mmCIF file of C-alpha atoms in Angstrom:
data_model
loop_
_atom_site.group_PDB
_atom_site.id
_atom_site.type_symbol
_atom_site.label_atom_id
_atom_site.label_comp_id
_atom_site.label_asym_id
_atom_site.label_seq_id
_atom_site.Cartn_x
_atom_site.Cartn_y
_atom_site.Cartn_z
ATOM 1 C CA UNK J 871 -10.906 33.678 -110.801
ATOM 2 C CA UNK J 872 -9.232 31.888 -107.911
ATOM 3 C CA UNK J 873 -7.408 28.599 -108.425
ATOM 4 C CA UNK J 874 -9.283 25.457 -107.409
ATOM 5 C CA UNK J 875 -7.057 24.741 -104.383
ATOM 6 C CA UNK J 876 -7.949 27.942 -102.532
ATOM 7 C CA UNK J 877 -10.967 28.628 -100.395
ATOM 8 C CA UNK J 878 -13.132 31.371 -101.846
ATOM 9 C CA UNK J 879 -14.281 34.459 -99.952
ATOM 10 C CA UNK J 880 -17.658 33.533 -98.557
ATOM 11 C CA UNK J 881 -20.374 34.988 -100.786
ATOM 12 C CA UNK J 882 -23.665 36.034 -99.369
ATOM 13 C CA UNK J 883 -26.681 37.077 -101.299
ATOM 14 C CA UNK J 884 -30.172 36.341 -102.348
ATOM 15 C CA UNK J 885 -31.443 34.864 -105.560
ATOM 16 C CA UNK J 886 -34.987 34.981 -106.833
ATOM 17 C CA UNK J 887 -37.014 33.748 -109.750
ATOM 18 C CA UNK J 888 -38.279 36.945 -111.409
ATOM 19 C CA UNK J 889 -41.761 37.596 -112.746
ATOM 20 C CA UNK J 890 -45.268 36.934 -111.467
ATOM 21 C CA UNK J 891 -44.468 33.473 -110.097
ATOM 22 C CA UNK J 892 -43.629 33.127 -106.421
ATOM 23 C CA UNK J 893 -39.983 33.838 -105.751
ATOM 24 C CA UNK J 894 -37.629 32.056 -103.440
ATOM 25 C CA UNK J 895 -34.473 33.484 -101.980
ATOM 26 C CA UNK J 896 -31.233 31.705 -101.260
ATOM 27 C CA UNK J 897 -28.361 32.769 -99.083
ATOM 28 C CA UNK J 898 -25.064 31.383 -97.869
ATOM 29 C CA UNK J 899 -25.686 30.612 -94.203
ATOM 30 C CA UNK J 900 -22.251 29.359 -93.232
ATOM 31 C CA UNK J 901 -19.558 26.749 -93.761
ATOM 32 C CA UNK J 902 -19.856 23.108 -92.709
ATOM 33 C CA UNK J 903 -17.666 20.042 -93.180
ATOM 34 C CA UNK J 904 -19.006 16.994 -95.010
ATOM 35 C CA UNK J 905 -16.680 13.972 -94.933
ATOM 36 C CA UNK J 906 -13.901 16.321 -93.785
ATOM 37 C CA UNK J 907 -14.351 18.734 -96.718
ATOM 38 C CA UNK J 908 -15.538 22.335 -96.199
ATOM 39 C CA UNK J 909 -18.795 23.278 -97.913
ATOM 40 C CA UNK J 910 -20.823 26.461 -98.179
ATOM 41 C CA UNK J 911 -24.312 25.932 -96.764
ATOM 42 C CA UNK J 912 -26.748 27.563 -99.201
ATOM 43 C CA UNK J 913 -30.267 27.868 -97.753
ATOM 44 C CA UNK J 914 -33.665 28.509 -99.348
ATOM 45 C CA UNK J 915 -36.562 27.967 -96.981
ATOM 46 C CA UNK J 916 -36.153 24.395 -95.733
ATOM 47 C CA UNK J 917 -33.957 23.417 -98.726
ATOM 48 C CA UNK J 918 -30.182 23.341 -98.278
ATOM 49 C CA UNK J 919 -27.520 22.951 -100.971
ATOM 50 C CA UNK J 920 -23.932 22.103 -100.052
ATOM 51 C CA UNK J 921 -21.182 23.459 -102.320
ATOM 52 C CA UNK J 922 -17.485 22.739 -101.777
ATOM 53 C CA UNK J 923 -15.610 25.900 -100.826
ATOM 54 C CA UNK J 924 -12.647 24.898 -103.020
ATOM 55 C CA UNK J 925 -14.497 24.895 -106.374
ATOM 56 C CA UNK J 926 -18.227 25.552 -105.705
ATOM 57 C CA UNK J 927 -19.135 22.014 -106.852
ATOM 58 C CA UNK J 928 -22.469 20.782 -105.476
ATOM 59 C CA UNK J 929 -22.339 17.528 -103.522
ATOM 60 C CA UNK J 930 -25.558 17.215 -101.504
ATOM 61 C CA UNK J 931 -29.071 18.679 -101.296
ATOM 62 C CA UNK J 932 -31.328 18.419 -98.256
ATOM 63 C CA UNK J 933 -34.896 19.468 -97.503
ATOM 64 C CA UNK J 934 -36.142 19.733 -93.955
ATOM 65 C CA UNK J 935 -32.916 18.052 -92.847
ATOM 66 C CA UNK J 936 -33.644 15.004 -95.027
ATOM 67 C CA UNK J 937 -31.281 13.994 -97.857
ATOM 68 C CA UNK J 938 -33.030 14.570 -101.197
ATOM 69 C CA UNK J 939 -30.113 14.565 -103.631
ATOM 70 C CA UNK J 940 -26.482 13.531 -103.938
ATOM 71 C CA UNK J 941 -24.056 14.132 -106.808
ATOM 72 C CA UNK J 942 -21.245 11.584 -107.229
ATOM 73 C CA UNK J 943 -18.716 12.859 -108.053
ATOM 74 C CA UNK J 944 -19.738 16.424 -107.180
ATOM 75 C CA UNK J 945 -21.395 18.491 -109.925
ATOM 76 C CA UNK J 946 -19.055 21.325 -110.942
ATOM 77 C CA UNK J 947 -20.659 24.040 -113.073
ATOM 78 C CA UNK J 948 -17.211 25.438 -113.981
ATOM 79 C CA UNK J 949 -13.604 24.337 -114.451
ATOM 80 C CA UNK J 950 -11.072 26.575 -112.760
ATOM 81 C CA UNK J 951 -9.369 28.752 -113.698
ATOM 82 C CA UNK J 952 -12.373 29.850 -115.737
ATOM 83 C CA UNK J 953 -11.426 31.458 -119.050
ATOM 84 C CA UNK J 954 -13.469 32.254 -122.142
ATOM 85 C CA UNK J 955 -13.192 29.439 -124.672
ATOM 86 C CA UNK J 956 -12.469 26.756 -122.066
ATOM 87 C CA UNK J 957 -14.456 23.517 -122.420
ATOM 88 C CA UNK J 958 -14.864 20.597 -120.003
ATOM 89 C CA UNK J 959 -17.023 17.571 -119.352
ATOM 90 C CA UNK J 960 -19.129 17.051 -116.258
ATOM 91 C CA UNK J 961 -20.109 13.450 -115.557
ATOM 92 C CA UNK J 962 -21.838 12.444 -112.351
ATOM 93 C CA UNK J 963 -24.597 10.307 -110.899
ATOM 94 C CA UNK J 964 -27.604 12.275 -109.655
ATOM 95 C CA UNK J 965 -29.229 10.282 -106.852
ATOM 96 C CA UNK J 966 -32.721 11.404 -105.798
ATOM 97 C CA UNK J 967 -35.300 9.580 -103.704
ATOM 98 C CA UNK J 968 -33.542 6.249 -104.231
ATOM 99 C CA UNK J 969 -33.272 6.656 -108.022
ATOM 100 C CA UNK J 970 -29.929 7.105 -109.764
ATOM 101 C CA UNK J 971 -29.442 8.883 -113.074
ATOM 102 C CA UNK J 972 -26.139 9.168 -114.924
ATOM 103 C CA UNK J 973 -25.615 12.684 -116.254
ATOM 104 C CA UNK J 974 -23.035 13.610 -118.881
ATOM 105 C CA UNK J 975 -22.611 17.187 -120.047
ATOM 106 C CA UNK J 976 -20.105 19.159 -122.004
ATOM 107 C CA UNK J 977 -19.732 22.759 -120.927
ATOM 108 C CA UNK J 978 -18.101 25.788 -122.491
ATOM 109 C CA UNK J 979 -17.266 29.243 -121.168
ATOM 110 C CA UNK J 980 -18.613 31.011 -124.244
ATOM 111 C CA UNK J 981 -18.150 34.725 -123.690
ATOM 112 C CA UNK J 982 -17.676 37.550 -121.233
ATOM 113 C CA UNK J 983 -20.761 39.763 -120.972
ATOM 114 C CA UNK J 984 -22.203 42.562 -118.874
ATOM 115 C CA UNK J 985 -25.262 41.213 -117.095
ATOM 116 C CA UNK J 986 -27.908 43.348 -115.445
ATOM 117 C CA UNK J 987 -29.789 41.691 -112.565
ATOM 118 C CA UNK J 988 -31.669 43.165 -109.592
ATOM 119 C CA UNK J 989 -28.419 43.154 -107.546
ATOM 120 C CA UNK J 990 -26.658 45.330 -110.135
ATOM 121 C CA UNK J 991 -24.590 45.121 -113.308
ATOM 122 C CA UNK J 992 -21.791 42.553 -113.403
ATOM 123 C CA UNK J 993 -19.058 41.514 -115.795
ATOM 124 C CA UNK J 994 -19.749 37.780 -116.102
ATOM 125 C CA UNK J 995 -18.672 34.706 -118.009
ATOM 126 C CA UNK J 996 -21.539 32.968 -119.838
ATOM 127 C CA UNK J 997 -21.312 29.181 -119.421
ATOM 128 C CA UNK J 998 -23.448 26.843 -121.529
ATOM 129 C CA UNK J 999 -23.747 23.133 -120.733
ATOM 130 C CA UNK J 1000 -25.209 20.624 -123.193
ATOM 131 C CA UNK J 1001 -26.254 17.012 -122.727
ATOM 132 C CA UNK J 1002 -23.710 14.674 -124.262
ATOM 133 C CA UNK J 1003 -25.369 12.563 -126.934
ATOM 134 C CA UNK J 1004 -28.297 14.859 -127.728
ATOM 135 C CA UNK J 1005 -26.594 18.263 -127.727
ATOM 136 C CA UNK J 1006 -29.644 19.692 -125.921
ATOM 137 C CA UNK J 1007 -28.885 22.765 -123.834
ATOM 138 C CA UNK J 1008 -29.192 21.856 -120.141
ATOM 139 C CA UNK J 1009 -28.138 25.156 -118.601
ATOM 140 C CA UNK J 1010 -26.928 28.655 -119.363
ATOM 141 C CA UNK J 1011 -25.415 30.525 -116.440
ATOM 142 C CA UNK J 1012 -23.473 33.731 -115.894
ATOM 143 C CA UNK J 1013 -20.680 33.588 -113.307
ATOM 144 C CA UNK J 1014 -19.475 36.997 -112.045
ATOM 145 C CA UNK J 1015 -15.973 36.894 -110.507
ATOM 146 C CA UNK J 1016 -16.570 40.168 -108.606
ATOM 147 C CA UNK J 1017 -19.637 38.643 -106.896
ATOM 148 C CA UNK J 1018 -17.953 35.231 -106.435
ATOM 149 C CA UNK J 1019 -21.144 33.538 -107.624
ATOM 150 C CA UNK J 1020 -23.552 32.819 -110.434
ATOM 151 C CA UNK J 1021 -25.646 35.968 -110.927
ATOM 152 C CA UNK J 1022 -28.105 34.585 -113.502
ATOM 153 C CA UNK J 1023 -29.086 31.095 -114.538
ATOM 154 C CA UNK J 1024 -31.438 29.374 -116.929
ATOM 155 C CA UNK J 1025 -31.695 25.651 -116.182
ATOM 156 C CA UNK J 1026 -33.781 22.798 -117.618
ATOM 157 C CA UNK J 1027 -35.848 21.420 -114.724
ATOM 158 C CA UNK J 1028 -38.564 18.792 -115.088
ATOM 159 C CA UNK J 1029 -39.344 19.594 -118.732
ATOM 160 C CA UNK J 1030 -39.439 23.373 -118.131
ATOM 161 C CA UNK J 1031 -37.032 26.232 -117.601
ATOM 162 C CA UNK J 1032 -36.031 27.766 -114.291
ATOM 163 C CA UNK J 1033 -34.699 31.331 -114.419
ATOM 164 C CA UNK J 1034 -32.989 32.784 -111.382
ATOM 165 C CA UNK J 1035 -31.171 36.046 -110.735
ATOM 166 C CA UNK J 1036 -29.193 37.529 -107.881
ATOM 167 C CA UNK J 1037 -31.096 40.257 -106.032
ATOM 168 C CA UNK J 1038 -28.466 41.055 -103.383
ATOM 169 C CA UNK J 1039 -24.722 40.466 -102.985
ATOM 170 C CA UNK J 1040 -22.301 41.036 -100.132
ATOM 171 C CA UNK J 1041 -18.867 39.488 -99.576
ATOM 172 C CA UNK J 1042 -17.501 38.716 -96.135
#
């Protein structure tokens, strides 16, 4: 896994929510600077997520060009270099539609596993994040160094679970 001060090879791919529900696909559409810092531009329909190229931390979300979310400081799903057994805290303010929510999570790189997704089989690190205070699991993701991205994720969203998997990967 690259150190946090380097820029990562630009990943490109598509993610989808499997099963009978409608799927959406995401892809890295380019690199753009926000406040002088390079970000990957991750697109899904009219939704855009901006992730710093240095550490893949999410800073901003837009929909139809309109700001819908901001993470201050940026939300980092991993602490680099990522190694099994490593733990870290992620504290940020999630600002959406004028409302601010303080989020505090503790995360742990629990294990290395082989993960099979539509894009193939990957050696990945399973990362579990829990809400500080309640211990409730907020997310479980699998980061695959060979793909330079999360290849599977299960995330608590609005009282339910969102499952997503990579369906295509290419590195440029």
